[in-house]
Short mmCIF file of C-alpha atoms and ligand atoms in Angstrom, two decimals:
data_model
loop_
_atom_site.label_atom_id
_atom_site.label_comp_id
_atom_site.label_asym_id
_atom_site.label_seq_id
_atom_site.Cartn_x
_atom_site.Cartn_y
_atom_site.Cartn_z
CA MET A 297 -113.77 -85.97 -83.55
CA THR A 298 -113.16 -83.19 -85.80
CA ILE A 299 -110.19 -82.46 -87.92
CA THR A 300 -109.72 -78.86 -89.59
CA LEU A 301 -106.95 -78.11 -91.79
CA HIS A 302 -106.40 -74.26 -92.60
CA GLY A 303 -104.29 -74.03 -95.87
CA TYR A 304 -104.03 -72.39 -99.03
CA THR A 305 -104.71 -74.51 -102.20
CA TYR A 306 -101.44 -73.75 -103.92
CA SER A 307 -99.05 -74.08 -100.86
CA VAL A 308 -96.43 -76.56 -100.73
CA TYR A 309 -96.66 -76.85 -96.93
CA SER A 310 -100.33 -77.04 -96.91
CA ARG A 311 -99.87 -79.92 -99.32
CA ILE A 312 -97.84 -82.08 -96.98
CA PRO A 313 -100.59 -82.76 -94.33
CA ARG A 314 -103.14 -83.38 -97.04
CA MET A 315 -100.75 -86.05 -98.44
CA VAL A 316 -100.29 -87.64 -94.93
CA CYS A 317 -104.09 -87.43 -94.54
CA HIS A 318 -104.65 -89.26 -97.82
CA GLU A 319 -102.05 -91.97 -96.73
CA LYS A 320 -103.54 -92.58 -93.41
CA GLY A 321 -107.24 -92.29 -94.65
CA ILE A 322 -107.97 -89.23 -92.24
CA ALA A 323 -110.95 -87.07 -93.16
CA PHE A 324 -110.67 -83.46 -92.57
CA ASP A 325 -112.60 -80.09 -93.09
CA TRP A 326 -110.45 -77.75 -95.24
CA ARG A 327 -110.46 -73.97 -94.49
CA GLU A 328 -108.90 -72.14 -97.36
CA VAL A 329 -106.43 -69.28 -96.00
CA ASP A 330 -104.36 -67.25 -98.57
CA PRO A 331 -101.32 -66.17 -96.57
CA PHE A 332 -100.31 -63.56 -99.25
CA ASP A 333 -103.65 -62.09 -99.40
CA ASP A 334 -103.88 -58.71 -97.24
CA ALA A 335 -107.66 -59.53 -97.02
CA THR A 336 -106.86 -62.37 -94.64
CA PRO A 337 -108.58 -61.52 -91.31
CA GLU A 338 -106.54 -60.24 -88.58
CA SER A 339 -107.90 -63.11 -86.25
CA TYR A 340 -105.82 -65.59 -88.27
CA GLY A 341 -103.04 -64.40 -86.32
CA GLU A 342 -104.62 -66.33 -83.24
CA LEU A 343 -104.25 -69.54 -84.82
CA HIS A 344 -100.69 -68.71 -86.47
CA PRO A 345 -98.95 -65.80 -85.06
CA PHE A 346 -96.48 -65.70 -87.86
CA ARG A 347 -99.60 -65.86 -90.40
CA ARG A 348 -98.53 -68.84 -92.43
CA VAL A 349 -100.11 -71.97 -93.54
CA PRO A 350 -100.98 -74.79 -92.64
CA VAL A 351 -102.56 -74.90 -89.05
CA LEU A 352 -104.25 -78.08 -87.82
CA GLN A 353 -106.98 -78.17 -85.23
CA HIS A 354 -108.15 -81.57 -83.80
CA ASP A 355 -110.81 -81.63 -81.03
CA GLY A 356 -109.51 -78.25 -79.66
CA PHE A 357 -105.63 -78.82 -80.06
CA THR A 358 -104.16 -76.36 -82.53
CA LEU A 359 -100.94 -76.85 -84.19
CA TYR A 360 -98.75 -74.92 -86.63
CA GLU A 361 -95.37 -76.06 -88.35
CA THR A 362 -95.76 -78.71 -90.81
CA GLY A 363 -93.15 -81.03 -89.45
CA ALA A 364 -94.92 -81.22 -86.16
CA ILE A 365 -98.47 -81.43 -87.77
CA SER A 366 -97.24 -84.35 -90.07
CA ARG A 367 -95.85 -86.19 -87.00
CA TYR A 368 -98.91 -85.63 -84.85
CA LEU A 369 -101.30 -86.99 -87.93
CA ASP A 370 -99.11 -90.01 -88.12
CA GLU A 371 -98.89 -90.74 -84.39
CA ALA A 372 -102.39 -89.71 -83.27
CA PHE A 373 -104.37 -91.86 -86.02
CA PRO A 374 -104.27 -95.28 -87.05
CA GLY A 375 -103.24 -96.51 -90.57
CA PRO A 376 -99.73 -97.25 -91.97
CA SER A 377 -96.85 -95.76 -89.91
CA LEU A 378 -94.99 -93.03 -91.85
CA GLN A 379 -91.83 -92.89 -89.63
CA PRO A 380 -89.28 -95.88 -89.78
CA ALA A 381 -88.67 -97.91 -86.64
CA ASP A 382 -84.80 -97.94 -87.29
CA ILE A 383 -83.29 -95.13 -85.02
CA GLY A 384 -80.76 -94.18 -87.82
CA GLN A 385 -83.44 -94.08 -90.69
CA ARG A 386 -85.61 -91.98 -88.27
CA ALA A 387 -82.81 -89.38 -87.83
CA ARG A 388 -82.15 -89.32 -91.45
CA MET A 389 -86.13 -88.65 -91.99
CA ALA A 390 -85.62 -85.56 -89.46
CA GLN A 391 -82.68 -84.48 -91.26
CA ILE A 392 -84.26 -84.46 -94.57
CA ILE A 393 -87.24 -82.52 -93.29
CA SER A 394 -85.01 -80.08 -91.61
CA ILE A 395 -82.83 -79.64 -95.21
CA VAL A 396 -86.22 -79.05 -96.91
CA ASP A 397 -87.36 -76.33 -94.45
CA ALA A 398 -84.11 -74.59 -94.39
CA TYR A 399 -82.43 -74.81 -97.81
CA VAL A 400 -85.12 -76.47 -100.30
CA TYR A 401 -88.27 -74.19 -99.88
CA TRP A 402 -86.75 -70.81 -100.68
CA PRO A 403 -84.59 -71.39 -103.93
CA LEU A 404 -86.52 -74.27 -105.44
CA VAL A 405 -90.16 -73.06 -104.68
CA ARG A 406 -90.09 -69.37 -103.89
CA GLN A 407 -87.34 -68.35 -106.48
CA VAL A 408 -87.43 -70.73 -109.25
CA PHE A 409 -91.19 -72.17 -109.21
CA SER A 410 -92.94 -68.78 -108.15
CA HIS A 411 -91.12 -66.69 -110.64
CA ARG A 412 -90.70 -69.20 -113.74
CA VAL A 413 -94.23 -70.88 -113.42
CA PHE A 414 -96.79 -69.37 -110.76
CA ARG A 415 -96.21 -65.61 -111.31
CA PRO A 416 -96.50 -65.78 -115.09
CA LYS A 417 -99.58 -68.22 -114.79
CA PHE A 418 -101.42 -65.97 -112.95
CA GLY A 419 -100.39 -62.78 -114.62
CA ASP A 420 -97.90 -61.43 -112.15
CA SER A 421 -94.47 -59.85 -112.77
CA TRP A 422 -91.39 -62.19 -112.38
CA ASP A 423 -87.71 -61.68 -112.16
CA GLU A 424 -85.22 -63.22 -114.26
CA ASP A 425 -82.42 -62.55 -111.66
CA THR A 426 -84.38 -64.27 -109.07
CA ILE A 427 -84.78 -67.23 -111.01
CA ALA A 428 -80.97 -67.27 -111.71
CA ALA A 429 -80.09 -66.73 -108.21
CA GLY A 430 -82.63 -69.62 -107.28
CA LEU A 431 -81.11 -72.00 -109.76
CA GLU A 432 -77.45 -71.32 -108.68
CA THR A 433 -78.57 -72.38 -104.96
CA SER A 434 -80.69 -75.29 -106.27
CA LYS A 435 -77.53 -76.93 -107.68
CA VAL A 436 -75.81 -77.03 -104.33
CA VAL A 437 -79.35 -78.33 -102.58
CA LEU A 438 -79.83 -80.85 -105.25
CA ALA A 439 -76.17 -82.31 -104.89
CA ALA A 440 -76.67 -82.51 -100.99
CA LEU A 441 -79.94 -84.53 -101.43
CA GLU A 442 -78.54 -86.79 -103.95
CA SER A 443 -75.81 -87.76 -101.43
CA LEU A 444 -78.53 -88.73 -99.02
CA VAL A 445 -81.03 -90.41 -101.23
CA SER A 446 -81.19 -94.26 -100.36
CA GLU A 447 -80.91 -96.93 -103.05
CA HIS A 448 -84.69 -97.87 -102.54
CA HIS A 449 -87.68 -96.23 -104.19
CA HIS A 450 -88.18 -93.93 -101.05
CA ILE A 451 -85.70 -91.25 -99.82
CA ILE A 452 -84.40 -93.03 -96.69
CA SER A 453 -85.75 -96.42 -96.36
CA PRO A 454 -87.60 -99.09 -98.45
CA GLU A 455 -90.95 -97.68 -97.03
CA VAL A 456 -92.30 -94.45 -97.71
CA SER A 457 -91.81 -91.88 -94.82
CA LEU A 458 -92.80 -88.27 -93.90
CA ALA A 459 -89.39 -87.07 -95.54
CA ASP A 460 -90.79 -88.34 -98.86
CA PHE A 461 -93.80 -86.15 -98.59
CA HIS A 462 -92.00 -83.08 -97.26
CA LEU A 463 -89.73 -83.28 -100.14
CA ALA A 464 -92.19 -84.36 -103.06
CA THR A 465 -94.33 -81.05 -102.79
CA MET A 466 -91.25 -79.10 -103.40
CA ILE A 467 -89.79 -81.01 -106.13
CA ASP A 468 -92.91 -81.19 -107.95
CA TYR A 469 -93.10 -77.53 -108.21
CA PHE A 470 -89.45 -77.24 -109.12
CA ALA A 471 -89.77 -79.59 -112.05
CA MET A 472 -92.73 -77.71 -113.49
CA ALA A 473 -90.19 -75.06 -114.28
CA ASP A 474 -87.95 -76.19 -117.50
CA GLU A 475 -84.78 -75.44 -115.81
CA GLY A 476 -85.83 -77.18 -112.74
CA ALA A 477 -86.80 -80.42 -114.86
CA THR A 478 -83.51 -80.30 -116.60
CA MET A 479 -81.26 -79.59 -113.35
CA LEU A 480 -83.14 -82.59 -111.56
CA ALA A 481 -82.57 -84.98 -114.34
CA GLN A 482 -78.82 -84.63 -113.90
CA TYR A 483 -79.21 -86.22 -110.36
CA GLU A 484 -79.83 -89.96 -111.14
CA LYS A 485 -81.01 -91.17 -107.70
CA SER A 486 -83.20 -88.02 -107.03
CA SER A 487 -84.63 -88.38 -110.51
CA ALA A 488 -85.53 -91.87 -109.78
CA TRP A 489 -86.98 -91.21 -106.57
CA TRP A 490 -89.29 -88.51 -107.99
CA ALA A 491 -90.19 -90.70 -111.07
CA ASN A 492 -91.57 -93.07 -108.44
CA MET A 493 -93.01 -90.75 -105.96
CA ARG A 494 -94.94 -88.78 -108.45
CA LEU A 495 -97.05 -91.81 -109.30
CA ARG A 496 -98.22 -92.14 -105.68
CA ASP A 497 -101.74 -91.81 -105.19
CA SER A 498 -101.43 -89.21 -102.43
CA VAL A 499 -99.22 -87.26 -104.70
CA THR A 500 -101.40 -87.26 -107.70
CA ALA A 501 -104.86 -86.67 -105.52
CA THR A 502 -103.38 -83.67 -103.91
CA ALA A 503 -101.78 -82.02 -107.04
CA PRO A 504 -102.72 -78.17 -106.96
CA LEU A 505 -101.83 -77.48 -110.52
N1 LIG B 860 -92.12 -73.12 -90.98
C1 LIG B 860 -93.56 -73.16 -91.64
C2 LIG B 860 -93.41 -72.66 -93.13
C3 LIG B 860 -94.91 -72.62 -93.79
C4 LIG B 860 -94.79 -71.76 -94.94
O1 LIG B 860 -93.81 -70.79 -95.30
N2 LIG B 860 -95.66 -71.50 -95.72
C5 LIG B 860 -95.97 -70.67 -96.66
C6 LIG B 860 -96.92 -71.24 -97.73
S1 LIG B 860 -96.28 -72.66 -98.66
C7 LIG B 860 -96.51 -69.38 -96.39
O2 LIG B 860 -97.31 -69.60 -95.33
N3 LIG B 860 -96.29 -68.34 -96.71
C8 LIG B 860 -96.66 -67.21 -96.38
C9 LIG B 860 -95.53 -65.94 -96.36
O3 LIG B 860 -94.36 -66.32 -96.79
O4 LIG B 860 -95.75 -64.88 -96.06
C10 LIG B 860 -94.09 -74.73 -91.61
O5 LIG B 860 -93.24 -75.47 -91.45
O6 LIG B 860 -95.35 -74.80 -91.74
#
């Protein structure tokens, strides 16, 4: 049985299946692919036609799209289940994952984190207008998440679920920007959720920065 994850060290999306593998005790081979590097071989397009990361390969089965990958890992392997049995909570989990993909990734990660933290760290130029636009959108996103966070330590249920990992990687990066940390602190339930999640082994063990 061979499991290979093609991903990029600093990628929020690549970190999600790494967290899931950590939670479930799944060993895998890692292939580093920088989707932003023009030198990434043309042949990578055969694995991922949109040339993004991550991609999972398991015994000849190839899968891209992180939500699908983490569900597959959860269902194909033993270990604790990371999807709630309750149908309403499972729907909530799917909703949060969808919100993260559609509304969280771009403003919190690509606009705020990339321009305030990542680009300066690696000597690239950044754009204050992009950060300001990202922060403006982030208010709407965080308010929406705040209204969905459960009273428990985890985002939708007493047990941790795939929604927690999908969101954790993005909030981790967002909170590395001073403005991001300040904004997150204004949302009580989300802050309490992150204060708990950030200590989890799978989160600390996969931290890229
Ligand atoms: N819908 C994809 C999104 C993956 C994604 O956007 N990954 C980023 C890295 S975190 C990427 O490959 N970006 C390359 C690009 O934007 O060209 C998924 O769920 O896996």
